[in-house]
PDB file of C-alpha atoms in Angstrom:
ATOM      1  CA  MET A   1      34.695 -32.434  41.424  1.00 97.00           C
ATOM      2  CA  VAL A   2      32.598 -30.792  39.253  1.00 98.00           C
ATOM      3  CA  ALA A   3      33.343 -30.911  35.542  1.00 98.00           C
ATOM      4  CA  SER A   4      30.887 -28.990  33.100  1.00 98.00           C
ATOM      5  CA  ASP A   5      30.777 -28.090  29.274  1.00 98.00           C
ATOM      6  CA  LEU A   6      30.564 -24.433  29.012  1.00 98.00           C
ATOM      7  CA  ASP A   7      28.610 -23.303  25.909  1.00 96.00           C
ATOM      8  CA  ARG A   8      24.608 -23.693  26.070  1.00 95.00           C
ATOM      9  CA  THR A   9      25.477 -25.718  28.962  1.00 97.00           C
ATOM     10  CA  LEU A  10      26.654 -23.007  31.737  1.00 97.00           C
ATOM     11  CA  ILE A  11      27.221 -19.813  29.283  1.00 97.00           C
ATOM     12  CA  TYR A  12      24.857 -18.693  26.257  1.00 96.00           C
ATOM     13  CA  SER A  13      25.392 -16.583  23.488  1.00 93.00           C
ATOM     14  CA  THR A  14      22.730 -13.870  22.692  1.00 90.00           C
ATOM     15  CA  ALA A  15      20.900 -16.389  20.094  1.00 86.00           C
ATOM     16  CA  ALA A  16      20.970 -19.276  22.485  1.00 87.00           C
ATOM     17  CA  LEU A  17      19.538 -17.444  25.508  1.00 89.00           C
ATOM     18  CA  ALA A  18      16.198 -18.413  25.036  1.00 81.00           C
ATOM     19  CA  LEU A  19      14.215 -15.888  26.854  1.00 70.00           C
ATOM     20  CA  SER A  20      10.386 -17.183  26.547  1.00 66.00           C
ATOM     21  CA  MET A  21       9.267 -14.406  28.785  1.00 67.00           C
ATOM     22  CA  PRO A  22       8.476 -10.354  28.503  1.00 73.00           C
ATOM     23  CA  ASP A  23      11.803  -8.210  28.431  1.00 79.00           C
ATOM     24  CA  GLY A  24      10.734  -6.854  31.862  1.00 78.00           C
ATOM     25  CA  GLN A  25      10.622 -10.375  33.240  1.00 78.00           C
ATOM     26  CA  ALA A  26      13.919 -11.447  31.957  1.00 83.00           C
ATOM     27  CA  PRO A  27      16.374 -12.354  34.255  1.00 90.00           C
ATOM     28  CA  ARG A  28      19.435 -10.226  34.859  1.00 93.00           C
ATOM     29  CA  LEU A  29      22.514 -11.006  32.917  1.00 95.00           C
ATOM     30  CA  LEU A  30      26.135 -11.110  33.635  1.00 96.00           C
ATOM     31  CA  CYS A  31      28.470 -10.705  30.168  1.00 97.00           C
ATOM     32  CA  VAL A  32      31.210 -13.534  30.945  1.00 98.00           C
ATOM     33  CA  GLU A  33      32.949 -13.332  27.275  1.00 98.00           C
ATOM     34  CA  THR A  34      33.727 -10.712  24.985  1.00 96.00           C
ATOM     35  CA  TYR A  35      35.141 -10.976  21.344  1.00 95.00           C
ATOM     36  CA  GLU A  36      36.235  -8.439  18.982  1.00 94.00           C
ATOM     37  CA  GLN A  37      35.363  -5.644  21.878  1.00 93.00           C
ATOM     38  CA  LYS A  38      31.785  -7.119  21.808  1.00 95.00           C
ATOM     39  CA  PRO A  39      29.714  -8.755  24.391  1.00 96.00           C
ATOM     40  CA  LEU A  40      29.271 -12.638  23.357  1.00 96.00           C
ATOM     41  CA  SER A  41      28.350 -15.127  26.258  1.00 97.00           C
ATOM     42  CA  TYR A  42      26.584 -14.797  29.379  1.00 97.00           C
ATOM     43  CA  MET A  43      24.850 -16.472  32.431  1.00 97.00           C
ATOM     44  CA  THR A  44      22.261 -14.954  34.837  1.00 96.00           C
ATOM     45  CA  GLU A  45      23.600 -12.979  37.531  1.00 97.00           C
ATOM     46  CA  ASP A  46      22.006 -15.429  39.773  1.00 96.00           C
ATOM     47  CA  ALA A  47      23.842 -18.450  37.995  1.00 97.00           C
ATOM     48  CA  ALA A  48      27.287 -16.382  38.412  1.00 97.00           C
ATOM     49  CA  ALA A  49      27.054 -15.904  42.029  1.00 97.00           C
ATOM     50  CA  ALA A  50      26.152 -19.573  42.545  1.00 97.00           C
ATOM     51  CA  LEU A  51      29.050 -20.564  40.296  1.00 97.00           C
ATOM     52  CA  ALA A  52      31.231 -18.165  42.304  1.00 97.00           C
ATOM     53  CA  GLU A  53      30.322 -19.985  45.787  1.00 96.00           C
ATOM     54  CA  LEU A  54      30.370 -23.571  44.010  1.00 97.00           C
ATOM     55  CA  ALA A  55      33.888 -22.792  42.652  1.00 96.00           C
ATOM     56  CA  GLY A  56      35.423 -21.274  46.032  1.00 95.00           C
ATOM     57  CA  ALA A  57      34.008 -24.827  47.696  1.00 95.00           C
ATOM     58  CA  VAL A  58      34.980 -27.374  45.240  1.00 97.00           C
ATOM     59  CA  THR A  59      37.405 -28.375  42.486  1.00 97.00           C
ATOM     60  CA  PHE A  60      35.531 -26.747  39.424  1.00 98.00           C
ATOM     61  CA  VAL A  61      37.178 -27.807  35.998  1.00 98.00           C
ATOM     62  CA  PRO A  62      35.792 -25.886  32.763  1.00 98.00           C
ATOM     63  CA  THR A  63      35.302 -28.751  30.247  1.00 98.00           C
ATOM     64  CA  THR A  64      34.962 -27.566  26.773  1.00 97.00           C
ATOM     65  CA  THR A  65      35.350 -28.276  22.861  1.00 95.00           C
ATOM     66  CA  ARG A  66      36.671 -24.909  22.271  1.00 96.00           C
ATOM     67  CA  THR A  67      40.556 -24.216  21.913  1.00 96.00           C
ATOM     68  CA  ARG A  68      42.353 -23.090  24.067  1.00 97.00           C
ATOM     69  CA  GLU A  69      42.595 -19.516  22.835  1.00 96.00           C
ATOM     70  CA  GLN A  70      38.924 -19.757  22.548  1.00 96.00           C
ATOM     71  CA  TYR A  71      38.516 -20.635  26.314  1.00 98.00           C
ATOM     72  CA  GLU A  72      40.694 -17.711  27.221  1.00 97.00           C
ATOM     73  CA  ARG A  73      38.385 -15.200  26.053  1.00 97.00           C
ATOM     74  CA  ILE A  74      35.646 -16.618  29.177  1.00 98.00           C
ATOM     75  CA  ARG A  75      36.016 -14.732  32.520  1.00 97.00           C
ATOM     76  CA  LEU A  76      34.207 -17.228  34.830  1.00 97.00           C
ATOM     77  CA  PRO A  77      32.965 -15.885  37.995  1.00 96.00           C
ATOM     78  CA  GLY A  78      34.764 -17.295  41.213  1.00 95.00           C
ATOM     79  CA  PRO A  79      38.271 -18.161  41.559  1.00 96.00           C
ATOM     80  CA  ALA A  80      40.051 -19.161  38.805  1.00 95.00           C
ATOM     81  CA  PRO A  81      40.100 -22.757  37.876  1.00 97.00           C
ATOM     82  CA  GLU A  82      43.290 -24.618  38.635  1.00 98.00           C
ATOM     83  CA  PHE A  83      42.451 -27.012  35.883  1.00 98.00           C
ATOM     84  CA  ALA A  84      40.776 -26.538  32.613  1.00 98.00           C
ATOM     85  CA  ILE A  85      40.101 -28.988  29.623  1.00 98.00           C
ATOM     86  CA  CYS A  86      40.084 -27.718  26.152  1.00 98.00           C
ATOM     87  CA  ALA A  87      39.862 -29.143  22.504  1.00 97.00           C
ATOM     88  CA  ASN A  88      37.611 -31.910  23.536  1.00 97.00           C
ATOM     89  CA  GLY A  89      40.241 -33.254  26.073  1.00 98.00           C
ATOM     90  CA  GLY A  90      43.031 -32.775  23.860  1.00 97.00           C
ATOM     91  CA  GLU A  91      44.292 -29.909  26.121  1.00 98.00           C
ATOM     92  CA  LEU A  92      44.620 -30.185  29.650  1.00 98.00           C
ATOM     93  CA  LEU A  93      45.392 -26.684  30.997  1.00 98.00           C
ATOM     94  CA  VAL A  94      47.051 -26.559  35.012  1.00 98.00           C
ATOM     95  CA  ARG A  95      46.825 -22.819  36.381  1.00 97.00           C
ATOM     96  CA  GLY A  96      46.122 -21.518  32.837  1.00 96.00           C
ATOM     97  CA  GLU A  97      49.441 -23.032  31.230  1.00 97.00           C
ATOM     98  CA  PRO A  98      49.122 -26.178  28.751  1.00 97.00           C
ATOM     99  CA  ASP A  99      50.331 -29.700  30.484  1.00 98.00           C
ATOM    100  CA  ALA A 100      53.114 -30.887  27.739  1.00 97.00           C
ATOM    101  CA  GLY A 101      52.860 -34.542  29.115  1.00 97.00           C
ATOM    102  CA  TRP A 102      48.950 -34.521  28.615  1.00 98.00           C
ATOM    103  CA  ARG A 103      49.251 -33.498  24.945  1.00 97.00           C
ATOM    104  CA  GLU A 104      51.975 -35.887  23.908  1.00 97.00           C
ATOM    105  CA  ARG A 105      50.037 -38.861  25.657  1.00 97.00           C
ATOM    106  CA  VAL A 106      46.944 -37.312  23.482  1.00 97.00           C
ATOM    107  CA  ARG A 107      48.844 -37.417  20.124  1.00 96.00           C
ATOM    108  CA  ARG A 108      50.744 -40.366  20.671  1.00 97.00           C
ATOM    109  CA  THR A 109      47.262 -42.486  21.244  1.00 97.00           C
ATOM    110  CA  LEU A 110      45.493 -40.803  17.993  1.00 97.00           C
ATOM    111  CA  ALA A 111      48.484 -41.523  15.879  1.00 97.00           C
ATOM    112  CA  ALA A 112      47.972 -45.331  16.940  1.00 97.00           C
ATOM    113  CA  GLU A 113      44.371 -45.514  16.698  1.00 97.00           C
ATOM    114  CA  CYS A 114      42.908 -43.106  14.174  1.00 97.00           C
ATOM    115  CA  ALA A 115      43.205 -41.879  10.412  1.00 98.00           C
ATOM    116  CA  GLY A 116      45.183 -38.628  10.365  1.00 97.00           C
ATOM    117  CA  LEU A 117      43.589 -34.888  10.707  1.00 98.00           C
ATOM    118  CA  ASP A 118      44.413 -34.011   7.292  1.00 98.00           C
ATOM    119  CA  GLU A 119      42.909 -36.944   5.575  1.00 98.00           C
ATOM    120  CA  VAL A 120      39.406 -36.051   7.546  1.00 98.00           C
ATOM    121  CA  HIS A 121      39.498 -32.556   7.370  1.00 98.00           C
ATOM    122  CA  ALA A 122      40.103 -32.610   3.205  1.00 98.00           C
ATOM    123  CA  ARG A 123      37.394 -35.214   2.874  1.00 98.00           C
ATOM    124  CA  MET A 124      35.121 -33.175   4.829  1.00 98.00           C
ATOM    125  CA  VAL A 125      35.831 -30.060   2.424  1.00 98.00           C
ATOM    126  CA  ARG A 126      36.088 -31.955  -0.619  1.00 97.00           C
ATOM    127  CA  THR A 127      32.525 -33.322  -0.124  1.00 97.00           C
ATOM    128  CA  ALA A 128      31.088 -30.006   1.119  1.00 98.00           C
ATOM    129  CA  ASP A 129      28.918 -27.615  -1.202  1.00 97.00           C
ATOM    130  CA  PRO A 130      29.904 -24.190  -1.448  1.00 97.00           C
ATOM    131  CA  ARG A 131      26.537 -23.391  -1.221  1.00 97.00           C
ATOM    132  CA  TRP A 132      25.954 -24.480   2.488  1.00 98.00           C
ATOM    133  CA  LEU A 133      29.430 -24.219   3.488  1.00 98.00           C
ATOM    134  CA  LEU A 134      30.394 -21.398   5.143  1.00 98.00           C
ATOM    135  CA  LYS A 135      33.830 -22.056   7.159  1.00 97.00           C
ATOM    136  CA  ALA A 136      36.070 -24.947   7.245  1.00 98.00           C
ATOM    137  CA  ARG A 137      38.569 -25.216  10.232  1.00 97.00           C
ATOM    138  CA  THR A 138      40.504 -27.122  12.279  1.00 97.00           C
ATOM    139  CA  ALA A 139      41.061 -27.114  15.905  1.00 95.00           C
ATOM    140  CA  ALA A 140      44.413 -27.297  17.985  1.00 93.00           C
ATOM    141  CA  ASP A 141      45.709 -29.624  15.230  1.00 96.00           C
ATOM    142  CA  LEU A 142      43.588 -32.247  16.644  1.00 97.00           C
ATOM    143  CA  PHE A 143      39.959 -32.017  14.729  1.00 97.00           C
ATOM    144  CA  SER A 144      37.815 -30.388  12.243  1.00 98.00           C
ATOM    145  CA  TYR A 145      34.767 -28.602  11.739  1.00 97.00           C
ATOM    146  CA  LEU A 146      32.532 -27.007   9.318  1.00 98.00           C
ATOM    147  CA  VAL A 147      30.249 -24.200   9.674  1.00 97.00           C
ATOM    148  CA  VAL A 148      27.287 -24.550   7.842  1.00 98.00           C
ATOM    149  CA  ASP A 149      24.180 -22.718   6.398  1.00 97.00           C
ATOM    150  CA  ARG A 150      21.581 -25.400   8.437  1.00 94.00           C
ATOM    151  CA  PRO A 151      18.750 -24.954   6.194  1.00 96.00           C
ATOM    152  CA  LEU A 152      20.640 -26.009   3.189  1.00 97.00           C
ATOM    153  CA  LEU A 153      22.765 -29.043   4.329  1.00 97.00           C
ATOM    154  CA  PRO A 154      21.159 -31.963   2.504  1.00 96.00           C
ATOM    155  CA  GLU A 155      19.592 -34.684   4.142  1.00 90.00           C
ATOM    156  CA  GLY A 156      21.882 -37.705   4.624  1.00 95.00           C
ATOM    157  CA  TRP A 157      25.198 -35.514   4.351  1.00 97.00           C
ATOM    158  CA  VAL A 158      26.063 -36.095   8.139  1.00 96.00           C
ATOM    159  CA  THR A 159      25.426 -39.708   8.024  1.00 96.00           C
ATOM    160  CA  GLU A 160      27.156 -40.444   5.069  1.00 97.00           C
ATOM    161  CA  LEU A 161      30.104 -38.846   6.616  1.00 98.00           C
ATOM    162  CA  THR A 162      29.557 -40.452   9.843  1.00 97.00           C
ATOM    163  CA  GLU A 163      29.723 -44.003   8.494  1.00 97.00           C
ATOM    164  CA  TRP A 164      32.967 -43.046   6.385  1.00 98.00           C
ATOM    165  CA  ALA A 165      34.442 -41.325   9.760  1.00 98.00           C
ATOM    166  CA  ALA A 166      33.511 -44.241  11.647  1.00 98.00           C
ATOM    167  CA  GLU A 167      35.378 -46.802   9.573  1.00 98.00           C
ATOM    168  CA  ARG A 168      38.661 -44.461  10.299  1.00 98.00           C
ATOM    169  CA  GLY A 169      38.083 -43.957  14.090  1.00 98.00           C
ATOM    170  CA  TRP A 170      36.360 -40.619  13.944  1.00 98.00           C
ATOM    171  CA  THR A 171      33.104 -39.454  15.259  1.00 95.00           C
ATOM    172  CA  VAL A 172      30.810 -37.141  13.529  1.00 95.00           C
ATOM    173  CA  SER A 173      28.680 -34.405  15.888  1.00 90.00           C
ATOM    174  CA  LEU A 174      25.929 -31.810  14.050  1.00 90.00           C
ATOM    175  CA  GLN A 175      25.636 -28.927  16.750  1.00 85.00           C
ATOM    176  CA  GLY A 176      23.735 -26.151  15.590  1.00 82.00           C
ATOM    177  CA  ARG A 177      25.270 -24.733  12.585  1.00 90.00           C
ATOM    178  CA  LYS A 178      28.993 -26.539  13.037  1.00 92.00           C
ATOM    179  CA  ILE A 179      29.778 -30.199  12.423  1.00 96.00           C
ATOM    180  CA  TYR A 180      32.465 -31.791  14.036  1.00 96.00           C
ATOM    181  CA  ALA A 181      34.823 -34.659  13.021  1.00 98.00           C
ATOM    182  CA  VAL A 182      36.625 -35.773  16.294  1.00 97.00           C
ATOM    183  CA  PRO A 183      38.964 -38.739  16.882  1.00 98.00           C
ATOM    184  CA  GLY A 184      36.837 -41.356  18.550  1.00 96.00           C
ATOM    185  CA  PRO A 185      39.862 -41.551  21.513  1.00 96.00           C
ATOM    186  CA  LEU A 186      39.626 -37.396  21.972  1.00 97.00           C
ATOM    187  CA  THR A 187      37.281 -37.265  24.975  1.00 97.00           C
ATOM    188  CA  LYS A 188      36.630 -35.095  27.633  1.00 98.00           C
ATOM    189  CA  SER A 189      35.984 -37.874  29.827  1.00 98.00           C
ATOM    190  CA  ALA A 190      39.474 -39.198  29.582  1.00 97.00           C
ATOM    191  CA  ALA A 191      40.849 -35.427  30.537  1.00 98.00           C
ATOM    192  CA  VAL A 192      38.517 -35.043  33.292  1.00 98.00           C
ATOM    193  CA  ALA A 193      39.947 -38.756  34.697  1.00 98.00           C
ATOM    194  CA  GLU A 194      43.118 -37.431  34.517  1.00 98.00           C
ATOM    195  CA  VAL A 195      42.383 -34.656  36.606  1.00 98.00           C
ATOM    196  CA  ALA A 196      40.439 -36.684  39.080  1.00 98.00           C
ATOM    197  CA  ARG A 197      43.265 -38.705  39.239  1.00 97.00           C
ATOM    198  CA  ARG A 198      45.946 -36.001  40.223  1.00 97.00           C
ATOM    199  CA  THR A 199      43.117 -34.223  42.582  1.00 97.00           C
ATOM    200  CA  GLY A 200      42.195 -37.450  44.461  1.00 97.00           C
ATOM    201  CA  ALA A 201      38.506 -36.600  43.571  1.00 96.00           C
ATOM    202  CA  ASP A 202      36.296 -39.564  44.809  1.00 92.00           C
ATOM    203  CA  GLU A 203      33.356 -38.425  42.640  1.00 95.00           C
ATOM    204  CA  VAL A 204      32.667 -36.242  39.487  1.00 98.00           C
ATOM    205  CA  LEU A 205      29.566 -34.141  38.813  1.00 98.00           C
ATOM    206  CA  ALA A 206      29.150 -33.414  35.323  1.00 98.00           C
ATOM    207  CA  ALA A 207      26.966 -31.555  32.719  1.00 98.00           C
ATOM    208  CA  GLY A 208      26.631 -31.193  28.852  1.00 98.00           C
ATOM    209  CA  ASP A 209      24.473 -30.579  26.012  1.00 96.00           C
ATOM    210  CA  SER A 210      25.961 -32.134  22.791  1.00 93.00           C
ATOM    211  CA  LEU A 211      26.648 -35.529  21.582  1.00 91.00           C
ATOM    212  CA  LEU A 212      30.177 -34.666  22.503  1.00 94.00           C
ATOM    213  CA  ASP A 213      29.122 -34.516  26.292  1.00 97.00           C
ATOM    214  CA  ALA A 214      27.743 -37.818  26.190  1.00 96.00           C
ATOM    215  CA  ASP A 215      31.029 -39.546  27.097  1.00 96.00           C
ATOM    216  CA  LEU A 216      31.841 -37.139  30.095  1.00 98.00           C
ATOM    217  CA  LEU A 217      28.186 -37.569  31.383  1.00 98.00           C
ATOM    218  CA  LEU A 218      28.344 -41.314  31.136  1.00 98.00           C
ATOM    219  CA  ALA A 219      31.372 -41.535  33.129  1.00 97.00           C
ATOM    220  CA  ALA A 220      30.348 -38.955  35.951  1.00 98.00           C
ATOM    221  CA  GLY A 221      28.807 -40.215  39.182  1.00 97.00           C
ATOM    222  CA  ARG A 222      26.030 -37.804  38.957  1.00 98.00           C
ATOM    223  CA  GLY A 223      25.216 -35.657  35.308  1.00 98.00           C
ATOM    224  CA  TRP A 224      22.581 -32.892  34.171  1.00 98.00           C
ATOM    225  CA  ARG A 225      21.824 -32.250  30.417  1.00 98.00           C
ATOM    226  CA  PRO A 226      19.519 -28.956  29.621  1.00 97.00           C
ATOM    227  CA  GLY A 227      16.204 -29.122  28.007  1.00 96.00           C
ATOM    228  CA  HIS A 228      18.007 -28.028  24.803  1.00 94.00           C
ATOM    229  CA  GLY A 229      20.907 -29.281  22.534  1.00 92.00           C
ATOM    230  CA  GLU A 230      21.667 -32.541  20.735  1.00 91.00           C
ATOM    231  CA  LEU A 231      21.132 -34.618  23.442  1.00 96.00           C
ATOM    232  CA  ALA A 232      17.656 -33.425  24.611  1.00 96.00           C
ATOM    233  CA  ASP A 233      16.781 -33.525  20.622  1.00 93.00           C
ATOM    234  CA  ALA A 234      18.164 -37.324  20.510  1.00 93.00           C
ATOM    235  CA  GLY A 235      16.059 -38.302  23.892  1.00 95.00           C
ATOM    236  CA  TRP A 236      19.378 -39.287  25.310  1.00 96.00           C
ATOM    237  CA  ASN A 237      19.599 -40.237  29.068  1.00 94.00           C
ATOM    238  CA  ALA A 238      20.959 -42.413  31.568  1.00 97.00           C
ATOM    239  CA  PRO A 239      20.126 -43.806  34.951  1.00 97.00           C
ATOM    240  CA  HIS A 240      22.452 -41.235  36.759  1.00 98.00           C
ATOM    241  CA  VAL A 241      21.705 -38.407  34.469  1.00 98.00           C
ATOM    242  CA  THR A 242      18.810 -35.646  35.022  1.00 98.00           C
ATOM    243  CA  ALA A 243      16.945 -34.747  32.001  1.00 98.00           C
ATOM    244  CA  LEU A 244      15.831 -31.180  32.644  1.00 97.00           C
ATOM    245  CA  THR A 245      13.235 -29.652  30.904  1.00 96.00           C
ATOM    246  CA  THR A 246      14.482 -26.027  31.439  1.00 95.00           C
ATOM    247  CA  ARG A 247      15.760 -24.330  28.144  1.00 94.00           C
ATOM    248  CA  GLY A 248      18.169 -21.464  27.584  1.00 94.00           C
ATOM    249  CA  VAL A 249      20.123 -19.434  30.172  1.00 95.00           C
ATOM    250  CA  ALA A 250      17.616 -20.387  32.684  1.00 94.00           C
ATOM    251  CA  ALA A 251      18.812 -24.172  32.301  1.00 96.00           C
ATOM    252  CA  GLY A 252      22.524 -23.097  33.047  1.00 97.00           C
ATOM    253  CA  GLU A 253      21.368 -21.610  36.569  1.00 97.00           C
ATOM    254  CA  GLU A 254      19.260 -24.575  37.548  1.00 97.00           C
ATOM    255  CA  ILE A 255      22.302 -26.796  36.553  1.00 98.00           C
ATOM    256  CA  VAL A 256      24.789 -24.627  38.944  1.00 98.00           C
ATOM    257  CA  ARG A 257      22.170 -25.117  41.570  1.00 97.00           C
ATOM    258  CA  ALA A 258      22.051 -28.845  41.480  1.00 97.00           C
ATOM    259  CA  PHE A 259      25.915 -28.827  41.368  1.00 97.00           C
ATOM    260  CA  ALA A 260      25.895 -27.145  44.613  1.00 96.00           C
ATOM    261  CA  ARG A 261      23.009 -29.240  46.199  1.00 96.00           C
ATOM    262  CA  ALA A 262      24.877 -32.349  45.233  1.00 96.00           C
ATOM    263  CA  ALA A 263      28.137 -31.167  46.443  1.00 94.00           C
ATOM    264  CA  GLY A 264      26.753 -29.892  49.817  1.00 91.00           C
ATOM    265  CA  VAL A 265      27.205 -26.199  49.482  1.00 86.00           C
ATOM    266  CA  ALA A 266      23.420 -25.333  48.668  1.00 66.00           C
ATOM    267  CA  ALA A 267      23.208 -23.534  51.688  1.00 44.00           C
ATOM    268  CA  GLU A 268      25.961 -21.171  50.299  1.00 45.00           C
ATOM    269  CA  VAL A 269      23.702 -20.354  47.351  1.00 44.00           C
ATOM    270  CA  SER A 270      20.547 -17.763  47.468  1.00 45.00           C
TER     271      SER A 270
END
């Protein structure tokens, strides 16, 4: 089974492409997401072809912090995934439909172990400065995030929030312009373990770039992280996780090819 983060791991916005080469040498790109009738996210054409081969041979599980609505904007190559994980593990989609039993199980766990979303979101908004706060949102009634003007974000604000949130069972992650506050038990790895149980998968391969992917990578049999993102910036690693040096959309292609080799379908990928 292959469980992979999407944004800045397999798919990339224009700002995240990181094509450090002359335009004439840049790889051909395939748009895999549109938003408000505009192209938003891309893979290289070679990565898309490799993913289509891979998804036809193994159980491929997109595993994202996006909400279901945001995930459904994406059109990945290959067969439609039977399972997809959204909202950082809070939503399990089975053939495109939410699994109500899983959502209820998540809600019970969060209610028993963590402070409420309203309390955490209110604290984030109350202590943020309008000079650098651009947006404040909750996602799927499960977690909170702020969009900020990163250069104006005061040093120490995220650290203070992290300490406050930890006392209430929440984790904080800074990813680009977004500051996420997520309940500790709300993890991608828990949802992936449920899919592995249902499918009978005896090995999980995983990839991700952010601190919210660390638990997923640690729980996998083998993992990969690109040369960019929070994990790379922090120098994070584990014995079974390959730390790539490749950055940007080329890293996405390298990750798909690594999945294919590890899953024994490398011969299918040109």
